[in-house]
Short mmCIF file of C-alpha atoms in Angstrom, two decimals:
data_model
loop_
_atom_site.label_atom_id
_atom_site.label_comp_id
_atom_site.label_asym_id
_atom_site.label_seq_id
_atom_site.Cartn_x
_atom_site.Cartn_y
_atom_site.Cartn_z
CA MET A 1 211.78 69.04 61.60
CA LYS A 2 209.52 65.93 61.51
CA TYR A 3 206.55 65.90 59.88
CA CYS A 4 203.97 63.78 59.45
CA THR A 5 204.08 61.70 56.24
CA ARG A 6 200.03 61.99 55.78
CA CYS A 7 199.18 65.43 56.53
CA LEU A 8 201.62 68.54 57.42
CA PHE A 9 201.69 68.12 61.39
CA PRO A 10 204.73 68.42 62.85
CA GLU A 11 206.72 66.73 65.38
CA THR A 12 206.10 70.15 67.39
CA LYS A 13 202.41 69.70 67.66
CA PRO A 14 201.27 69.68 72.04
CA ASP A 15 199.90 65.63 72.32
CA LEU A 16 200.75 64.25 68.45
CA PHE A 17 202.21 61.41 68.19
CA PHE A 18 203.50 59.28 65.65
CA ASP A 19 203.47 55.27 64.71
CA GLU A 20 206.22 54.04 63.18
CA GLN A 21 205.59 54.34 59.93
CA GLY A 22 206.14 58.51 60.74
CA VAL A 23 201.59 58.74 60.50
CA CYS A 24 200.38 61.68 62.94
CA SER A 25 197.89 60.51 65.65
CA ALA A 26 195.25 62.62 64.21
CA CYS A 27 195.29 60.50 60.78
CA VAL A 28 195.38 57.41 62.55
CA ALA A 29 192.46 58.30 63.91
CA ALA A 30 190.88 59.81 60.59
CA GLU A 31 191.10 56.24 59.05
CA GLU A 32 190.21 54.77 62.45
CA LYS A 33 186.78 57.06 61.90
CA THR A 34 186.46 55.00 58.40
CA GLN A 35 186.07 51.53 59.82
CA ILE A 36 183.11 52.99 62.47
CA ASP A 37 179.46 52.05 62.08
CA TRP A 38 178.05 55.39 61.61
CA GLU A 39 174.14 54.14 60.88
CA GLN A 40 174.54 52.58 65.09
CA ARG A 41 176.66 55.62 65.91
CA ARG A 42 173.47 57.86 64.49
CA LYS A 43 171.24 55.33 66.75
CA ASP A 44 172.76 55.28 69.58
CA PHE A 45 172.41 59.15 69.81
CA PHE A 46 168.63 59.19 68.95
CA LYS A 47 168.51 56.50 71.75
CA ILE A 48 170.50 58.50 74.22
CA ILE A 49 167.83 61.92 73.34
CA GLU A 50 165.01 60.52 73.69
CA HIS A 51 165.92 59.33 77.00
CA TYR A 52 166.66 63.33 78.04
CA ARG A 53 163.96 65.25 75.88
CA SER A 54 161.66 67.10 78.26
CA LYS A 55 158.05 65.22 79.52
CA ASN A 56 157.57 69.53 79.78
CA PRO A 57 155.85 70.44 76.53
CA THR A 58 157.23 73.75 77.33
CA GLY A 59 160.72 72.54 78.05
CA TYR A 60 163.68 72.83 76.84
CA ASP A 61 165.51 69.37 75.61
CA CYS A 62 168.96 70.05 75.65
CA ILE A 63 171.69 73.10 75.59
CA VAL A 64 173.07 73.61 72.47
CA PRO A 65 176.68 75.94 73.12
CA VAL A 66 176.67 78.34 70.20
CA SER A 67 178.96 81.11 68.81
CA GLY A 68 177.67 82.12 65.08
CA GLY A 69 180.03 79.85 64.11
CA LYS A 70 179.63 77.37 61.68
CA ASP A 71 179.66 74.66 63.54
CA SER A 72 178.07 75.56 66.33
CA THR A 73 175.15 76.64 63.74
CA TYR A 74 175.18 73.24 62.92
CA GLN A 75 174.91 71.42 65.95
CA ALA A 76 171.49 73.89 66.83
CA TYR A 77 170.45 72.98 63.67
CA TYR A 78 170.67 69.29 63.75
CA MET A 79 168.56 69.01 67.03
CA LYS A 80 166.25 71.51 66.19
CA LYS A 81 165.70 70.24 62.31
CA VAL A 82 166.73 67.06 62.63
CA CYS A 83 166.13 65.76 65.76
CA GLY A 84 162.71 67.39 66.65
CA LEU A 85 164.30 68.31 69.81
CA ASN A 86 163.74 72.22 71.77
CA PRO A 87 167.20 73.73 72.35
CA LEU A 88 168.39 76.51 74.18
CA CYS A 89 170.97 78.24 72.65
CA VAL A 90 173.73 79.73 74.57
CA CYS A 91 176.15 81.99 74.19
CA PHE A 92 179.29 83.66 75.90
CA GLU A 93 180.18 87.07 74.61
CA THR A 94 183.00 86.79 72.79
CA THR A 95 186.06 89.16 73.28
CA ALA A 96 185.57 91.80 70.04
CA VAL A 97 182.75 90.40 68.26
CA THR A 98 182.52 91.26 63.84
CA GLU A 99 180.26 92.30 61.92
CA ILE A 100 179.73 88.51 60.11
CA GLY A 101 179.78 87.20 63.78
CA GLN A 102 176.72 89.21 64.43
CA HIS A 103 175.07 88.51 62.32
CA ASN A 104 175.26 84.56 62.19
CA LEU A 105 174.36 84.94 65.92
CA ASP A 106 172.03 86.90 65.29
CA ASN A 107 170.41 84.36 62.83
CA LEU A 108 169.75 81.21 65.11
CA ALA A 109 166.84 83.73 66.27
CA GLU A 110 165.99 83.81 62.23
CA MET A 111 166.25 79.79 61.93
CA GLY A 112 164.30 79.50 65.03
CA MET A 113 166.35 78.93 68.28
CA ASP A 114 165.38 80.65 71.21
CA VAL A 115 169.14 82.15 72.31
CA ILE A 116 170.93 83.52 75.47
CA HIS A 117 173.16 85.97 75.03
CA PHE A 118 175.26 85.88 78.22
CA LYS A 119 177.30 89.53 78.07
CA LYS A 120 180.42 89.44 80.00
CA ASN A 121 181.68 92.13 82.53
CA ASP A 122 183.46 93.93 80.04
CA GLU A 123 185.85 95.60 82.59
CA VAL A 124 187.07 92.31 84.45
CA TYR A 125 187.24 90.26 81.24
CA ARG A 126 189.30 92.77 79.59
CA LYS A 127 192.24 92.44 82.09
CA MET A 128 192.16 89.18 82.27
CA VAL A 129 192.89 89.05 78.56
CA ILE A 130 195.88 91.03 79.22
CA GLU A 131 197.09 89.01 81.42
CA SER A 132 196.13 85.66 79.82
CA PHE A 133 197.97 86.99 77.07
CA LYS A 134 201.25 87.86 79.19
CA ARG A 135 201.40 84.91 81.56
CA VAL A 136 200.80 81.82 78.67
CA GLY A 137 200.23 83.80 75.80
CA ASP A 138 197.03 83.35 74.49
CA GLU A 139 195.14 86.30 74.62
CA MET A 140 191.62 84.07 74.01
CA TRP A 141 192.29 82.24 77.05
CA PRO A 142 189.01 83.50 78.91
CA ASN A 143 187.07 83.36 76.21
CA HIS A 144 187.58 79.49 76.22
CA ILE A 145 186.87 79.48 79.53
CA GLY A 146 183.87 81.24 79.40
CA ILE A 147 181.92 79.48 75.86
CA PHE A 148 182.38 75.93 78.29
CA THR A 149 181.04 77.08 81.78
CA ILE A 150 178.35 79.20 80.78
CA PRO A 151 176.03 76.90 79.03
CA VAL A 152 177.20 74.26 81.95
CA MET A 153 176.18 76.90 84.45
CA PHE A 154 172.73 77.75 82.37
CA ALA A 155 172.15 73.72 82.21
CA VAL A 156 172.88 73.60 85.72
CA LYS A 157 169.92 76.75 86.64
CA PHE A 158 167.47 76.10 84.36
CA ASN A 159 167.88 71.78 84.87
CA ILE A 160 168.25 70.92 81.32
CA PRO A 161 170.90 68.31 81.59
CA LEU A 162 172.39 67.04 77.91
CA LEU A 163 174.31 69.68 76.44
CA ILE A 164 175.38 68.80 73.02
CA TRP A 165 178.65 69.90 71.58
CA GLY A 166 180.47 69.66 68.14
CA GLU A 167 183.20 67.94 66.98
CA ASN A 168 186.12 66.65 69.79
CA PRO A 169 189.19 68.52 68.97
CA GLN A 170 191.63 65.46 69.89
CA GLN A 171 189.93 63.43 67.32
CA GLU A 172 190.04 66.15 64.39
CA TYR A 173 193.66 67.45 65.37
CA GLY A 174 195.36 64.77 67.26
CA GLY A 175 195.91 63.74 70.84
CA PRO A 176 196.05 60.99 73.13
CA LEU A 177 194.32 58.16 72.28
CA GLU A 178 191.90 57.95 75.57
CA SER A 179 190.83 61.31 74.44
CA ILE A 180 190.41 60.65 71.09
CA GLN A 181 187.94 57.74 71.55
CA ASN A 182 185.81 60.48 73.77
CA LYS A 183 182.45 61.26 73.39
CA VAL A 184 181.80 63.40 76.69
CA LEU A 185 182.69 66.52 77.17
CA SER A 186 183.35 67.14 81.12
CA ARG A 187 185.64 69.34 83.97
CA ARG A 188 188.12 66.75 83.59
CA TRP A 189 187.99 67.18 79.88
CA LEU A 190 188.15 70.54 79.91
CA GLU A 191 191.36 70.88 82.46
CA GLU A 192 193.34 68.61 80.22
CA PHE A 193 191.88 69.77 76.89
CA GLY A 194 190.06 72.99 76.82
CA GLY A 195 193.21 75.02 76.26
CA LEU A 196 193.82 76.14 79.53
CA LEU A 197 197.53 76.02 78.88
CA GLY A 198 197.85 75.25 83.02
CA ASN A 199 196.32 78.17 84.20
CA ARG A 200 193.79 78.28 86.11
CA ILE A 201 190.51 80.52 86.99
CA GLN A 202 191.83 80.94 90.71
CA ASP A 203 194.68 82.21 88.89
CA MET A 204 193.25 85.20 88.07
CA ILE A 205 191.87 86.60 91.47
CA GLY A 206 194.03 89.58 92.70
CA VAL A 207 194.86 90.21 88.94
CA ASP A 208 194.72 93.95 88.68
CA GLY A 209 192.22 93.90 91.43
CA ILE A 210 190.09 90.94 90.44
CA THR A 211 187.93 89.23 93.06
CA GLU A 212 187.22 85.62 93.46
CA LYS A 213 183.38 86.87 93.41
CA GLU A 214 184.03 88.44 89.95
CA LEU A 215 185.07 85.39 88.20
CA THR A 216 181.51 83.70 89.05
CA PRO A 217 181.16 83.29 85.38
CA TYR A 218 184.28 81.41 84.53
CA PHE A 219 184.06 78.61 87.41
CA TYR A 220 182.84 75.18 86.64
CA PRO A 221 179.85 74.62 88.61
CA SER A 222 180.27 71.97 91.41
CA ASP A 223 180.90 68.12 90.96
CA GLU A 224 177.02 68.21 93.40
CA ASP A 225 175.24 70.72 91.01
CA ILE A 226 176.39 68.75 88.71
CA GLU A 227 175.53 65.31 89.16
CA ARG A 228 172.26 66.76 90.98
CA VAL A 229 170.97 67.67 87.44
CA GLY A 230 172.99 64.48 85.88
CA VAL A 231 174.44 67.33 83.93
CA THR A 232 176.32 65.70 80.01
CA GLY A 233 177.88 66.77 77.26
CA LEU A 234 178.34 64.75 74.39
CA PHE A 235 180.44 65.19 71.62
CA LEU A 236 177.89 65.31 68.06
CA GLY A 237 181.11 64.21 66.13
CA HIS A 238 180.97 61.55 68.12
CA TYR A 239 177.70 60.11 67.17
CA PHE A 240 178.28 61.20 63.25
CA PHE A 241 181.25 62.13 60.87
CA TRP A 242 182.03 64.93 61.39
CA ASP A 243 182.54 67.05 57.89
CA ALA A 244 182.34 70.33 58.64
CA ARG A 245 182.73 71.42 54.62
CA LYS A 246 179.90 69.33 54.28
CA GLN A 247 178.33 70.71 57.37
CA LEU A 248 179.23 74.50 56.32
CA GLU A 249 176.99 73.94 52.52
CA ILE A 250 173.69 72.88 54.94
CA VAL A 251 174.06 76.51 57.18
CA LYS A 252 174.70 78.29 54.47
CA GLU A 253 171.29 77.21 52.91
CA HIS A 254 170.11 78.72 56.16
CA GLY A 255 171.71 82.38 56.56
CA PHE A 256 175.11 81.47 57.45
CA ARG A 257 177.22 83.63 56.04
CA VAL A 258 181.03 83.46 55.04
CA SER A 259 183.99 85.83 54.25
CA GLU A 260 184.08 87.29 50.60
CA THR A 261 187.94 86.68 51.05
CA PRO A 262 189.91 84.12 53.42
CA VAL A 263 190.36 84.63 57.00
CA GLU A 264 193.61 86.04 58.13
CA GLY A 265 195.84 83.35 59.03
CA THR A 266 194.36 80.60 56.40
CA TYR A 267 193.19 80.14 52.63
CA THR A 268 189.62 79.02 54.04
CA ASN A 269 186.45 81.76 54.63
CA TYR A 270 184.73 79.88 56.86
CA GLU A 271 185.99 79.74 60.45
CA ASN A 272 186.85 82.17 62.93
CA LEU A 273 184.51 84.63 60.97
CA ASP A 274 183.02 85.92 64.75
CA GLU A 275 186.16 87.28 66.40
CA LYS A 276 188.13 90.15 65.01
CA ILE A 277 191.81 88.72 67.76
CA VAL A 278 191.64 85.42 66.81
CA GLY A 279 193.95 85.70 64.68
CA LEU A 280 196.42 86.77 67.32
CA HIS A 281 195.91 83.27 69.24
CA ASP A 282 196.36 81.55 65.91
CA TYR A 283 199.72 83.61 65.52
CA LEU A 284 200.83 83.08 68.55
CA LYS A 285 200.38 79.01 68.19
CA PHE A 286 202.97 79.77 65.42
CA VAL A 287 205.57 81.14 67.09
CA LYS A 288 205.58 78.92 69.41
CA TYR A 289 205.67 75.56 67.78
CA GLY A 290 205.52 75.96 63.72
CA PHE A 291 202.38 75.52 62.38
CA GLY A 292 199.18 77.58 62.23
CA ARG A 293 195.61 78.15 60.95
CA ALA A 294 196.17 77.10 57.65
CA THR A 295 198.24 74.10 58.42
CA ASP A 296 194.97 72.67 60.80
CA HIS A 297 192.79 73.59 57.83
CA ALA A 298 195.25 72.36 55.23
CA CYS A 299 195.55 68.65 57.18
CA ILE A 300 191.57 68.40 57.52
CA ASP A 301 191.21 68.93 53.64
CA ILE A 302 193.71 66.10 52.75
CA ARG A 303 192.58 63.76 55.27
CA ASN A 304 189.03 64.40 53.85
CA ASN A 305 190.81 63.83 50.01
CA ARG A 306 189.86 67.09 48.98
CA ILE A 307 193.60 68.16 48.18
CA THR A 308 197.19 66.29 48.11
CA ARG A 309 199.46 66.74 50.40
CA GLU A 310 201.53 68.34 47.87
CA GLU A 311 198.11 71.08 47.51
CA GLY A 312 198.42 71.48 50.96
CA LEU A 313 202.36 72.22 51.00
CA ASP A 314 201.28 74.89 49.11
CA LEU A 315 199.07 76.30 50.90
CA VAL A 316 200.29 76.15 54.09
CA LYS A 317 203.69 77.93 52.72
CA LYS A 318 201.74 81.07 51.39
CA TYR A 319 199.33 81.28 53.74
CA ASP A 320 200.72 80.53 57.58
CA GLY A 321 202.45 82.48 60.28
CA LYS A 322 202.24 85.48 58.65
CA TYR A 323 201.87 88.27 60.74
CA PRO A 324 198.35 89.39 61.60
CA HIS A 325 198.05 92.83 60.97
CA TYR A 326 194.63 93.28 61.81
CA ALA A 327 193.83 90.82 64.57
CA VAL A 328 197.05 93.05 66.18
CA GLU A 329 195.19 96.17 65.28
CA SER A 330 191.57 95.22 66.84
CA PHE A 331 194.14 93.97 70.07
CA ILE A 332 195.46 97.44 70.37
CA GLU A 333 192.18 98.72 70.37
CA TYR A 334 190.88 96.47 72.66
CA THR A 335 193.46 96.23 75.27
CA GLY A 336 195.16 100.08 75.11
CA MET A 337 198.67 97.90 74.85
CA SER A 338 200.64 99.46 72.14
CA LYS A 339 202.09 98.02 69.34
CA GLN A 340 205.81 97.90 70.77
CA GLU A 341 204.30 96.00 73.89
CA VAL A 342 202.57 93.53 72.60
CA ASP A 343 205.29 92.82 69.98
CA GLU A 344 207.68 92.43 73.20
CA VAL A 345 204.89 89.77 74.74
CA ILE A 346 204.60 87.73 70.81
CA ASP A 347 208.72 87.55 70.89
CA SER A 348 209.21 86.41 74.62
CA TYR A 349 206.78 82.98 73.14
CA THR A 350 208.96 82.73 70.10
CA ASN A 351 210.59 79.46 69.63
CA THR A 352 214.14 80.40 68.78
CA ILE A 353 214.88 76.90 67.74
CA LEU A 354 212.47 77.83 64.95
CA PHE A 355 213.10 80.84 64.22
CA THR A 356 216.57 83.04 63.58
CA GLN A 357 217.72 85.80 65.81
CA ASP A 358 220.92 88.08 65.14
CA GLU A 359 223.76 88.45 67.25
CA THR A 360 221.80 90.95 69.80
CA GLY A 361 218.54 87.93 69.83
CA ARG A 362 216.54 90.33 68.57
CA PHE A 363 214.24 88.25 65.76
CA LEU A 364 214.87 89.00 61.80
CA ARG A 365 211.57 89.55 59.79
CA ASP A 366 211.51 90.48 56.56
CA SER A 367 209.34 93.57 55.28
CA ASP A 368 205.89 92.41 56.21
CA GLY A 369 206.90 91.90 59.67
CA ASN A 370 207.00 88.31 59.42
CA LEU A 371 209.72 85.97 61.10
CA VAL A 372 212.43 84.57 59.44
CA ARG A 373 212.50 80.40 59.55
CA ASN A 374 214.79 78.00 60.14
CA PHE A 375 213.11 75.53 59.20
CA GLU A 376 211.62 73.95 55.91
CA ILE A 377 208.13 72.80 55.66
CA ALA A 378 208.19 69.59 54.04
#
């Protein structure tokens, strides 16, 4: 398998491109970020938000979609404490929240934010979790829909046109040039890069009796409503150099908590703290493409000169691709599926080129349930 010569992204990563020197598009984008006039970008941003600042002294100036994670906490902090705006934080309830995740979400109110916490219809949501797990190999699919539609829905209903998102994932993790340079999160961005995996919310109508009305929260507002309100979603990472580790230190000073141990599937302790089953999502990426969350984190740390490629390689070999026992147990508890059913679905998405099978087609695993690889991380 071919790897980027600077970081550790493999050629199997969707929407990743290599130049003639074997450098991936995410590393190229990271290098280009060092040439950006960030002071001018900052000035541009402050001009934009002045345009959107509410003329109503009791109104909200923007919506910040939040999960209680480090990034959205920083977004809310920046808009409130640095920009002096009055943000309305909107959270789409995650699948199975952790204790630390609930603390960090509640902490937003302690930081001086108003927070709307949209609690989903769990009966319908659970059906979508199971269906998307089986259909596209991603149990977090309905969550990815809700976190992008619910804040926009409230923007329309409350007539708050400006939404502030965080990083542009295509810029941080690699993607087509047009998407890397994008500063706006729109319906088109959601459909192309929002993790829909070729599935649409309309495809859930009729699944285990789900009706179209029950899916109302997951439909993006109409183009007419978007245009009437003038909804604009901006990536904060387009206007300010995005450094999650530095931003983490800031939000920790304001009550944000991290895990005492590394999060399942990686070596860091500050990301994916809010959700019990997200480790299964990361593992499914690993079985499909041969890399997981530890690779993502190592690549960012390499680009930010916090570790060398060799150090990143050691971390990836140690942490990437481990069977996510905690996430699977949590998923079983939430869905009622059996361990055998879950593993059968995982196997159906496991790459037969990347992982070893016996003569019967069964995937080989070590004593801890980890797949035997046909490739060397290099």
